[in-house]
Short mmCIF file of C-alpha atoms in Angstrom, two decimals:
data_model
loop_
_atom_site.label_atom_id
_atom_site.label_comp_id
_atom_site.label_asym_id
_atom_site.label_seq_id
_atom_site.Cartn_x
_atom_site.Cartn_y
_atom_site.Cartn_z
CA MET A 1 -0.30 0.32 -0.27
CA ASN A 2 1.22 3.20 -0.74
CA ASN A 3 0.97 6.85 1.59
CA GLU A 4 -0.51 8.69 -1.09
CA ASP A 5 -4.68 6.47 -1.41
CA GLU A 6 -6.43 9.04 -1.25
CA PHE A 7 -9.32 9.33 1.54
CA HIS A 8 -11.67 11.68 -0.05
CA ASP A 9 -14.37 10.69 -1.22
CA ALA A 10 -15.37 8.46 1.09
CA VAL A 11 -19.95 8.43 1.78
CA THR A 12 -21.50 6.24 4.10
CA GLY A 13 -24.55 5.82 5.05
CA LEU A 14 -27.07 4.73 7.38
CA ASP A 15 -26.41 1.00 8.48
CA SER A 16 -29.37 -0.25 8.47
CA ASP A 17 -32.53 -2.14 6.32
CA GLU A 18 -35.12 0.11 6.36
CA SER A 19 -36.81 1.37 3.61
CA CYS A 20 -39.63 3.57 1.74
CA GLU A 21 -41.23 0.70 -0.35
CA GLY A 22 -42.91 3.37 -1.93
CA THR A 23 -42.68 3.78 -5.88
CA SER A 24 -41.19 6.52 -7.62
CA GLU A 25 -43.19 8.90 -9.84
CA ALA A 26 -41.07 8.28 -12.67
CA SER A 27 -42.02 7.21 -16.50
CA PHE A 28 -38.78 5.81 -16.52
CA LYS A 29 -37.46 1.76 -15.11
CA ASP A 30 -34.11 2.18 -13.24
CA ALA A 31 -33.44 -1.05 -14.38
CA VAL A 32 -34.37 -3.92 -15.80
CA VAL A 33 -34.40 -7.14 -13.53
CA TYR A 34 -31.90 -9.74 -15.32
CA ASP A 35 -30.75 -12.69 -14.08
CA GLY A 36 -27.33 -13.18 -16.37
CA ALA A 37 -29.08 -16.67 -17.24
CA GLN A 38 -29.81 -15.04 -20.84
CA LYS A 39 -27.27 -14.35 -23.79
CA ASN A 40 -28.78 -13.62 -26.48
CA ASN A 41 -26.34 -15.19 -29.31
CA GLY A 42 -24.37 -12.69 -28.06
CA ALA A 43 -26.35 -9.68 -27.02
CA VAL A 44 -27.44 -7.26 -25.12
CA PRO A 45 -30.75 -8.20 -23.81
CA GLN A 46 -34.19 -6.48 -24.72
CA GLU A 47 -36.71 -6.09 -23.43
CA ASN A 48 -39.95 -4.72 -24.74
CA GLY A 49 -37.68 -2.94 -26.57
CA ILE A 50 -34.75 -1.50 -24.62
CA LYS A 51 -31.64 -2.53 -22.71
CA LYS A 52 -32.20 -4.77 -19.41
CA HIS A 53 -30.01 -4.31 -16.88
CA ARG A 54 -28.12 -7.42 -14.39
CA SER A 55 -29.67 -7.24 -10.35
CA SER A 56 -27.71 -8.34 -8.26
CA LEU A 57 -23.58 -8.61 -8.42
CA PRO A 58 -21.04 -11.50 -9.50
CA ALA A 59 -20.12 -11.66 -6.07
CA PRO A 60 -21.41 -10.31 -2.50
CA MET A 61 -19.95 -8.14 0.23
CA PHE A 62 -16.81 -9.58 1.68
CA SER A 63 -17.09 -8.73 6.15
CA ARG A 64 -15.64 -5.93 7.07
CA ASN A 65 -16.21 -6.87 10.67
CA ASP A 66 -12.54 -8.91 11.19
CA PHE A 67 -11.14 -5.43 9.99
CA SER A 68 -10.50 -1.91 12.43
CA VAL A 69 -9.70 1.46 11.21
CA TRP A 70 -8.09 2.77 13.97
CA SER A 71 -4.41 1.94 13.70
CA ILE A 72 -5.02 3.92 10.58
CA LEU A 73 -6.69 7.06 11.59
CA LYS A 74 -5.60 7.79 14.82
CA LYS A 75 -3.20 9.78 14.61
CA CYS A 76 -5.20 10.95 12.13
CA ILE A 77 -8.15 13.55 14.43
CA GLY A 78 -8.81 17.13 13.54
CA LEU A 79 -6.66 16.85 10.58
CA GLU A 80 -7.67 16.20 6.26
CA LEU A 81 -7.30 12.40 4.79
CA SER A 82 -6.09 13.84 2.50
CA LYS A 83 -3.64 11.07 2.56
CA ILE A 84 -4.15 7.94 4.63
CA THR A 85 -4.56 4.57 2.89
CA MET A 86 -6.96 2.55 3.15
CA PRO A 87 -8.03 -1.73 3.30
CA ILE A 88 -9.98 -3.00 -0.12
CA VAL A 89 -12.15 -4.05 1.99
CA PHE A 90 -13.67 -1.44 3.73
CA ASN A 91 -14.27 -0.42 -0.87
CA GLU A 92 -16.82 0.13 -2.62
CA PRO A 93 -16.47 -2.11 -6.34
CA LEU A 94 -16.96 1.19 -7.81
CA SER A 95 -15.06 4.39 -9.06
CA PHE A 96 -16.42 7.33 -7.43
CA LEU A 97 -16.58 8.35 -11.24
CA GLN A 98 -19.46 5.82 -11.41
CA ARG A 99 -20.22 6.91 -7.78
CA ILE A 100 -21.04 10.43 -8.72
CA SER A 101 -22.96 9.22 -11.78
CA GLU A 102 -26.04 8.51 -9.43
CA TYR A 103 -26.66 12.07 -9.42
CA MET A 104 -28.64 10.54 -12.55
CA GLU A 105 -30.41 7.82 -10.28
CA HIS A 106 -34.30 10.32 -10.73
CA THR A 107 -33.42 11.83 -14.35
CA TYR A 108 -37.08 11.76 -14.73
CA LEU A 109 -37.18 14.56 -12.15
CA ILE A 110 -34.92 16.93 -15.05
CA GLN A 111 -37.29 16.29 -18.09
CA LYS A 112 -40.13 16.30 -15.45
CA ALA A 113 -38.41 20.44 -15.22
CA CYS A 114 -38.29 20.15 -18.49
CA SER A 115 -42.22 19.37 -19.32
CA GLN A 116 -43.37 22.73 -16.37
CA SER A 117 -44.68 25.46 -17.77
CA ASP A 118 -44.10 27.77 -14.04
CA SER A 119 -40.96 28.50 -13.23
CA ILE A 120 -42.38 28.30 -9.32
CA GLU A 121 -43.06 24.35 -9.94
CA ARG A 122 -39.24 23.77 -11.84
CA MET A 123 -38.26 24.98 -8.43
CA GLN A 124 -40.15 22.83 -7.39
CA THR A 125 -38.86 19.67 -9.12
CA VAL A 126 -35.19 21.23 -8.65
CA ALA A 127 -35.33 20.68 -5.56
CA ALA A 128 -36.33 17.04 -5.29
CA PHE A 129 -33.96 16.52 -7.74
CA ALA A 130 -31.48 18.20 -5.50
CA VAL A 131 -32.88 16.14 -2.72
CA SER A 132 -33.30 12.90 -4.42
CA ALA A 133 -28.73 13.67 -5.14
CA VAL A 134 -27.62 12.42 -2.22
CA ALA A 135 -30.29 9.80 -1.58
CA SER A 136 -28.62 7.04 -2.89
CA GLN A 137 -26.62 8.00 -0.29
CA TRP A 138 -28.14 6.42 2.10
CA ASP A 139 -26.56 2.69 3.75
CA ARG A 140 -23.62 2.92 1.99
CA THR A 141 -21.34 2.56 4.65
CA GLY A 142 -18.45 0.66 1.56
CA LYS A 143 -15.42 3.88 0.08
CA PRO A 144 -16.30 4.32 -3.80
CA PHE A 145 -12.80 3.74 -4.45
CA ASN A 146 -10.15 6.96 -5.94
CA PRO A 147 -10.10 7.62 -9.26
CA LEU A 148 -6.88 7.00 -10.73
CA LEU A 149 -5.76 10.47 -12.40
CA GLY A 150 -7.20 10.39 -16.09
CA GLU A 151 -9.73 7.56 -15.16
CA THR A 152 -12.52 8.70 -16.90
CA TYR A 153 -15.98 7.36 -16.98
CA GLU A 154 -19.23 7.35 -19.67
CA LEU A 155 -22.63 6.10 -19.06
CA THR A 156 -25.72 6.49 -21.85
CA ARG A 157 -29.28 6.11 -20.59
CA GLU A 158 -31.14 5.71 -23.36
CA ASP A 159 -35.01 4.29 -21.17
CA GLN A 160 -33.87 7.40 -19.12
CA GLY A 161 -32.59 9.85 -22.33
CA PHE A 162 -29.35 10.79 -20.80
CA ARG A 163 -25.21 10.33 -21.19
CA LEU A 164 -22.94 11.44 -18.82
CA ILE A 165 -18.89 11.72 -19.01
CA SER A 166 -16.73 12.29 -16.23
CA GLU A 167 -12.91 12.33 -15.98
CA GLN A 168 -10.11 12.58 -12.82
CA VAL A 169 -9.54 16.57 -14.10
CA SER A 170 -6.84 16.49 -10.93
CA HIS A 171 -4.78 14.09 -8.39
CA HIS A 172 -3.71 17.52 -5.99
CA PRO A 173 -6.68 18.33 -4.41
CA PRO A 174 -8.25 14.87 -6.48
CA ILE A 175 -11.06 16.95 -8.09
CA SER A 176 -13.53 14.29 -10.02
CA ALA A 177 -15.26 16.55 -13.07
CA PHE A 178 -18.71 15.74 -15.39
CA HIS A 179 -20.86 16.42 -17.33
CA THR A 180 -24.62 15.00 -18.81
CA GLU A 181 -26.53 15.95 -22.31
CA SER A 182 -29.85 15.30 -22.59
CA LEU A 183 -30.35 12.54 -25.07
CA THR A 184 -32.43 14.53 -26.92
CA GLY A 185 -31.21 18.71 -26.68
CA ASP A 186 -33.46 19.07 -23.42
CA PHE A 187 -30.92 19.83 -20.33
CA VAL A 188 -27.08 20.20 -19.22
CA PHE A 189 -26.04 18.81 -15.74
CA HIS A 190 -22.76 19.79 -14.72
CA GLY A 191 -19.92 20.11 -12.39
CA SER A 192 -16.93 19.36 -11.12
CA ILE A 193 -16.65 17.29 -7.27
CA TYR A 194 -14.02 17.98 -4.98
CA PRO A 195 -15.17 16.53 -1.00
CA LYS A 196 -13.27 17.53 1.43
CA LEU A 197 -12.51 15.70 4.55
CA LYS A 198 -12.21 15.23 8.44
CA PHE A 199 -10.60 12.62 11.15
CA TRP A 200 -12.67 14.16 14.42
CA GLY A 201 -11.94 10.54 16.59
CA LYS A 202 -15.51 8.97 15.52
CA SER A 203 -16.14 10.30 12.52
CA VAL A 204 -15.64 11.61 9.37
CA GLU A 205 -17.07 14.66 7.60
CA ALA A 206 -17.28 15.95 4.26
CA GLU A 207 -17.36 19.32 3.42
CA PRO A 208 -18.88 19.25 0.05
CA LYS A 209 -16.86 21.34 -2.84
CA GLY A 210 -17.69 22.22 -5.96
CA THR A 211 -20.97 24.15 -7.98
CA ILE A 212 -23.61 22.35 -9.33
CA THR A 213 -24.97 23.24 -12.69
CA LEU A 214 -28.19 22.25 -14.46
CA GLU A 215 -29.80 24.02 -17.78
CA LEU A 216 -33.14 23.85 -19.22
CA TYR A 217 -32.77 24.91 -22.32
CA LYS A 218 -36.21 25.09 -23.55
CA HIS A 219 -36.42 27.59 -20.59
CA LYS A 220 -34.16 29.48 -21.12
CA GLU A 221 -32.83 28.45 -17.32
CA ALA A 222 -29.90 27.58 -15.89
CA TYR A 223 -29.67 26.35 -12.14
CA THR A 224 -26.80 26.00 -9.25
CA TRP A 225 -25.89 25.32 -6.50
CA THR A 226 -22.94 22.85 -3.27
CA ASN A 227 -24.38 19.61 -1.77
CA PRO A 228 -24.89 19.28 2.19
CA PHE A 229 -22.76 18.23 4.24
CA CYS A 230 -22.13 14.88 5.30
CA CYS A 231 -20.91 13.26 8.77
CA VAL A 232 -20.15 9.81 9.42
CA HIS A 233 -20.23 8.68 13.04
CA ASN A 234 -18.65 5.85 14.39
CA ILE A 235 -15.93 4.72 11.88
CA ILE A 236 -13.84 2.80 14.90
CA LEU A 237 -16.34 1.57 17.08
CA GLY A 238 -20.18 0.71 16.38
CA LYS A 239 -23.33 0.91 14.36
CA LEU A 240 -22.21 3.45 11.11
CA TRP A 241 -24.52 6.16 10.75
CA ILE A 242 -25.10 9.19 8.53
CA GLU A 243 -26.39 12.74 8.18
CA GLN A 244 -27.00 15.59 6.20
CA TYR A 245 -26.53 18.44 7.24
CA GLY A 246 -26.13 22.14 6.73
CA THR A 247 -27.87 24.70 4.27
CA VAL A 248 -29.11 24.55 -0.02
CA GLU A 249 -29.75 27.32 -2.09
CA ILE A 250 -30.22 26.80 -5.23
CA VAL A 251 -30.47 29.47 -7.54
CA ASN A 252 -32.06 30.01 -10.88
CA HIS A 253 -30.46 32.89 -12.24
CA SER A 254 -33.07 33.33 -15.34
CA THR A 255 -35.63 34.28 -12.60
CA GLY A 256 -34.46 35.35 -9.70
CA GLU A 257 -36.40 33.23 -8.13
CA LYS A 258 -34.53 30.60 -4.73
CA CYS A 259 -34.57 27.39 -3.19
CA VAL A 260 -33.23 27.16 0.39
CA LEU A 261 -33.39 24.07 1.42
CA ASN A 262 -32.37 22.96 5.33
CA PHE A 263 -30.39 19.44 5.69
CA LYS A 264 -30.66 19.11 9.62
CA PRO A 265 -28.68 17.56 11.81
CA CYS A 266 -30.35 14.90 14.00
CA GLY A 267 -29.93 16.92 17.57
CA MET A 268 -29.83 16.13 20.61
CA PHE A 269 -32.83 12.85 20.54
CA GLY A 270 -32.44 12.60 17.46
CA LYS A 271 -35.96 13.80 15.81
CA GLU A 272 -34.00 15.87 13.63
CA LEU A 273 -32.59 12.56 11.61
CA HIS A 274 -32.59 12.55 7.32
CA ARG A 275 -34.88 16.50 7.68
CA VAL A 276 -34.91 18.63 4.80
CA GLU A 277 -37.24 22.16 5.38
CA GLY A 278 -36.89 24.61 3.25
CA TYR A 279 -38.50 27.19 0.78
CA ILE A 280 -39.20 29.21 -2.58
CA GLN A 281 -38.61 32.62 -2.10
CA ASP A 282 -39.40 34.70 -5.62
CA LYS A 283 -37.23 37.41 -7.32
CA SER A 284 -38.98 39.79 -4.89
CA LYS A 285 -37.89 37.50 -1.53
CA LYS A 286 -42.10 36.87 -1.21
CA LYS A 287 -41.97 33.44 -0.29
CA ARG A 288 -44.14 31.14 -2.21
CA CYS A 289 -43.88 27.47 -1.10
CA VAL A 290 -42.55 25.53 2.09
CA ILE A 291 -41.12 22.18 0.82
CA TYR A 292 -39.86 19.10 3.70
CA GLY A 293 -39.63 16.00 3.98
CA LYS A 294 -36.65 13.12 4.17
CA TRP A 295 -33.47 12.90 2.16
CA THR A 296 -34.33 8.56 2.29
CA GLU A 297 -37.38 9.47 1.40
CA CYS A 298 -39.25 11.78 0.11
CA MET A 299 -40.51 15.06 -0.78
CA TRP A 300 -43.64 17.07 -0.43
CA SER A 301 -44.74 20.96 -0.88
CA ILE A 302 -47.53 23.25 0.70
CA ASP A 303 -48.67 26.22 1.27
CA PRO A 304 -46.63 28.61 3.20
CA GLN A 305 -49.78 29.87 5.38
CA VAL A 306 -51.15 25.99 5.64
CA TYR A 307 -47.19 25.30 6.43
CA GLU A 308 -47.15 27.63 9.40
CA ALA A 309 -50.63 26.85 10.34
CA HIS A 310 -49.62 23.81 11.00
CA ARG A 311 -46.79 24.10 12.40
CA LYS A 312 -48.83 26.43 15.45
CA LEU A 313 -50.60 23.61 16.02
CA GLU A 314 -47.77 21.35 16.43
CA LYS A 315 -46.15 23.55 19.04
CA LYS A 316 -49.22 23.97 20.97
CA GLY A 317 -49.15 20.09 20.72
CA THR A 318 -45.61 19.65 21.81
CA THR A 319 -45.77 22.27 25.05
CA ASP A 320 -48.99 20.77 26.41
CA THR A 321 -46.53 17.12 25.84
CA LYS A 322 -43.14 18.47 27.86
CA LYS A 323 -46.25 19.99 30.99
CA GLN A 324 -47.41 15.85 31.51
CA LYS A 325 -43.73 13.98 31.37
CA GLN A 326 -39.98 15.38 31.89
CA GLU A 327 -37.64 14.61 29.86
CA GLU A 328 -34.87 12.50 31.22
CA PRO A 329 -30.79 13.16 30.49
CA GLU A 330 -29.35 10.94 27.56
CA ALA A 331 -26.57 8.56 28.95
CA VAL A 332 -22.89 9.76 27.88
CA ASN A 333 -21.57 7.07 25.30
CA GLU A 334 -17.90 7.49 25.21
CA ASP A 335 -17.68 4.03 23.34
CA ALA A 336 -19.89 5.87 20.17
CA ASP A 337 -22.11 7.01 18.49
CA GLU A 338 -26.01 5.54 19.52
CA MET A 339 -27.58 6.43 15.46
CA PRO A 340 -30.43 7.81 17.00
CA GLU A 341 -33.92 5.24 16.59
CA VAL A 342 -35.21 6.25 13.50
CA GLN A 343 -38.95 8.33 14.02
CA GLU A 344 -41.59 7.53 12.29
CA THR A 345 -41.86 7.92 8.80
CA VAL A 346 -42.75 11.94 7.13
CA ALA A 347 -45.65 13.20 8.45
CA VAL A 348 -47.36 14.40 5.28
CA ILE A 349 -49.85 17.71 5.86
CA PRO A 350 -52.46 17.77 4.02
CA GLY A 351 -52.77 20.32 1.40
CA SER A 352 -49.22 18.87 0.09
CA THR A 353 -48.11 17.32 -2.76
CA LEU A 354 -45.53 14.83 -3.74
CA LEU A 355 -42.40 16.22 -5.53
CA TRP A 356 -40.21 12.70 -5.52
CA ARG A 357 -40.06 9.72 -3.66
CA ILE A 358 -36.70 7.25 -2.48
CA SER A 359 -37.69 4.27 -4.85
CA SER A 360 -37.34 0.13 -3.64
CA ARG A 361 -33.98 -0.97 -3.61
CA PRO A 362 -33.43 -4.71 -4.38
CA PRO A 363 -33.79 -7.46 -1.91
CA ASN A 364 -30.38 -8.82 -2.55
CA SER A 365 -29.42 -5.06 -1.86
CA ALA A 366 -28.07 -5.37 1.47
CA GLU A 367 -25.23 -8.44 0.40
CA MET A 368 -24.64 -6.88 -2.38
CA TYR A 369 -23.52 -2.80 -0.39
CA ASN A 370 -25.99 -1.78 -0.38
CA PHE A 371 -26.81 -0.41 -4.27
CA THR A 372 -30.10 0.51 -4.98
CA ASN A 373 -30.57 -0.69 -8.49
CA PHE A 374 -28.91 2.23 -10.06
CA SER A 375 -26.12 1.53 -8.93
CA MET A 376 -25.86 -2.60 -9.33
CA THR A 377 -25.61 -0.80 -12.81
CA LEU A 378 -22.34 1.24 -13.38
CA ASN A 379 -19.97 -1.27 -13.89
CA GLU A 380 -21.16 -3.70 -15.80
CA LEU A 381 -19.12 -4.27 -18.99
CA GLU A 382 -22.17 -5.58 -21.59
CA PRO A 383 -21.05 -7.88 -24.57
CA GLY A 384 -19.32 -5.60 -27.53
CA THR A 385 -18.56 -2.91 -25.18
CA GLU A 386 -14.49 -3.04 -24.37
CA GLY A 387 -13.56 -2.22 -27.55
CA VAL A 388 -16.04 0.74 -27.60
CA LEU A 389 -15.22 2.22 -24.31
CA ALA A 390 -12.54 4.18 -23.66
CA PRO A 391 -8.94 2.50 -22.37
CA THR A 392 -10.18 4.50 -19.54
CA ASP A 393 -13.41 3.62 -17.81
CA CYS A 394 -13.63 3.20 -14.73
CA ARG A 395 -15.45 -0.86 -16.09
CA LEU A 396 -11.37 -1.80 -17.25
CA ARG A 397 -10.16 -0.63 -13.68
CA PRO A 398 -8.36 -4.76 -12.92
CA ASP A 399 -9.22 -3.83 -9.05
CA ILE A 400 -12.18 -2.85 -8.81
CA ARG A 401 -13.63 -5.19 -11.56
CA ALA A 402 -11.22 -7.91 -8.87
CA MET A 403 -13.32 -6.15 -6.03
CA GLU A 404 -16.47 -7.05 -7.76
CA ASN A 405 -15.52 -10.51 -8.48
CA GLY A 406 -14.95 -11.66 -5.29
CA ASN A 407 -11.05 -11.66 -5.30
CA MET A 408 -10.06 -9.13 -2.59
CA ASP A 409 -6.14 -10.89 -2.58
CA GLU A 410 -6.47 -9.91 -6.38
CA ALA A 411 -7.76 -6.56 -5.88
CA SER A 412 -4.97 -5.37 -3.15
CA ARG A 413 -2.49 -5.78 -5.15
CA GLU A 414 -3.78 -4.33 -8.93
CA LYS A 415 -4.48 -1.56 -6.60
CA GLU A 416 -1.31 -1.21 -5.24
CA ARG A 417 -0.12 -2.12 -8.46
CA LEU A 418 -1.95 0.47 -9.93
CA GLU A 419 -1.17 2.69 -7.67
CA GLU A 420 2.75 2.58 -7.84
CA LYS A 421 2.55 2.98 -11.96
CA GLN A 422 0.61 5.80 -11.52
CA ARG A 423 2.70 7.66 -8.71
CA ALA A 424 6.17 6.45 -11.13
CA ALA A 425 4.47 8.66 -14.63
CA ARG A 426 4.00 11.40 -12.01
CA LYS A 427 7.63 11.38 -11.99
CA GLU A 428 7.90 10.82 -15.31
CA LEU A 429 6.37 14.27 -16.41
CA ALA A 430 7.90 16.50 -13.21
CA LYS A 431 11.77 14.94 -14.78
CA ASP A 432 10.58 16.63 -18.09
CA GLY A 433 9.50 19.86 -16.98
CA GLU A 434 5.84 18.61 -18.11
CA GLU A 435 2.22 18.98 -16.19
CA TRP A 436 0.13 16.33 -16.45
CA SER A 437 -3.12 17.69 -19.11
CA THR A 438 -6.95 16.84 -18.99
CA ARG A 439 -8.53 14.91 -21.84
CA TRP A 440 -12.63 15.75 -22.46
CA PHE A 441 -12.01 19.35 -19.27
CA GLN A 442 -10.48 21.89 -18.91
CA LEU A 443 -10.41 24.66 -16.44
CA GLY A 444 -12.60 27.69 -16.71
CA THR A 445 -15.14 30.45 -15.18
CA ASN A 446 -18.73 29.48 -14.40
CA PRO A 447 -20.67 31.66 -16.68
CA TYR A 448 -23.20 31.74 -14.20
CA THR A 449 -21.38 32.16 -10.93
CA GLY A 450 -18.62 33.32 -12.51
CA SER A 451 -15.78 30.99 -10.29
CA GLN A 452 -13.37 28.43 -11.62
CA ASP A 453 -14.46 25.29 -13.06
CA TRP A 454 -13.99 22.06 -14.78
CA LEU A 455 -16.27 22.44 -18.02
CA TYR A 456 -16.34 20.14 -20.95
CA THR A 457 -14.30 20.13 -23.89
CA GLY A 458 -17.08 18.02 -25.28
CA GLY A 459 -15.56 15.06 -28.69
CA TYR A 460 -15.66 12.25 -26.18
CA PHE A 461 -18.39 10.06 -28.41
CA ASP A 462 -16.77 10.95 -31.86
CA ARG A 463 -14.54 7.70 -30.32
CA LYS A 464 -11.08 8.85 -31.23
CA TYR A 465 -9.43 8.42 -28.11
CA THR A 466 -6.00 8.07 -29.60
CA ASP A 467 -4.29 10.48 -26.95
CA CYS A 468 -6.24 8.32 -23.66
CA PRO A 469 -3.44 7.68 -20.67
CA ASP A 470 -2.70 4.11 -20.05
CA ILE A 471 -3.27 4.21 -16.77
CA TYR A 472 -4.48 0.42 -16.21
#
C-alpha cells in the first residue's frame, strides 16, 4: 500500500435495512431485472425494446467485521484525510466517478422540470432532484475507489434519455468533473466535485466543494447549487450511520428565484434525523411555497400559510405533552455515537403535493454493498462494449473488477500496482518538466456563478481515443 492513496471520497450511510417501499413517480425504470443467464447470442438482452440491466453483482460483499481502521486513523484526528491508505475491505466495487453518476438515478425529475410551464413548479422539481441526488448514500457503508488521474467514466441510458462523461482532472487536490446531456437536447447537467474530509475521532465530516449546474434549454434557465455537509459516525467502533446537514441554496439565474433547503442535523434525541425543510422565494423575496420531507424517503411542497398554521398547532401539542412528561437526561456513551432511533416517516400535511419518493432497493441490496437498482448496473461490462469504451473507463479498471468478482487479494494487489504506476508516471512528468494535461475537460469560469469550474470541451462520443493515457 502507498501513502498517497486518498480517503477523500468516502461516503457512507445508515446501517439499516429499513426503507420506504413507495414507488417512484418515474416514467422510466432505472433497471430491468436480468438474471444474467440469458445471452441472446452475445447480444445485449432486450425487453420490449429496452435494454435490460443486471440486478445483482457477481459476488456478495466481503465481511468487514474482522477489520479495524483505528490503527490507521488514530494519528489523523483533526486533520484532512488527504494521504491516508485504507484497506481495500472498506471499499465498494465502484470508482468515485461512478458514484457521481448516481446523481442521475432520478433523471425523470429533470425531464419533468423541462415540461413544466411555471417557474415556481420547475424550482420545486429541481429542488426535489437536488435532494434525490444524495439519497443513494443512505446505507452505503463502503468507500468508492479513488479515481486515478485521467480515469474516465461514461454512461448512456437510453431508457432515461441521457449520456454522461466524467474525468478525474486533478490528483492533489482530488477533483472529479462530470458532464451529462439529454439525448433529446433538453438539458445539460454538469459540475466538478472536491469533497474535503476531516477525521474527528469517532466521525468523518465531509465538506462539499464544487458547484453543480443544471441548464434547461427550453426555458433558457440555469440553476446552481452545492451539496450538503455529510458526517459519518462510528468510523472506529459501533454501527456506521450518516447524517447530512447544512444549507443548500438553489438559484435560478434567469428568474432570480431561489430555493433554500435546510438539511437538519439529527439533534440530541434524533428527532430531526434525515429531515429536510425549506422554501422557495421569488425575486422579490416573497415565499411562494414550503418544501419538507426526508432525503431518505420523500419530499413534499405546500402553501406557506398552511404550513405555518400547521406548525403552530404542532408546537402547541408539543408544549402540552412536555407539561405531562419530563424528559430524562441522555446517558453519555464514550465508546460510540449511538445512532438515534429512526423516527416515524414523514407526516404529510393535508394539502401537500408530492414532489419525489425514493425507489425501493432490490431484495439482495444488503449483501451487495447496499446498492440501489441503479448503482448495481454501473460497473456492468456489456458484451461488445469493451472495444467501444475509452481505455481509461472505470469498467476496465482491474482492481475494481476483481473486487466485484469477490477476489479481494487480487483486487488489493492490482490497486497497489495501479497506484505505483501512477506515481511513476507523475515522477516522469516532473523529470521532463511537464504538467498533466486533461483530456475532456478544461479549467474555466462558470458563466452563472463566475467561479472557477471544470468545463467539458466536447468530442468524447466521437470515439477518438488516440491521445488517452495508459493508466491501467
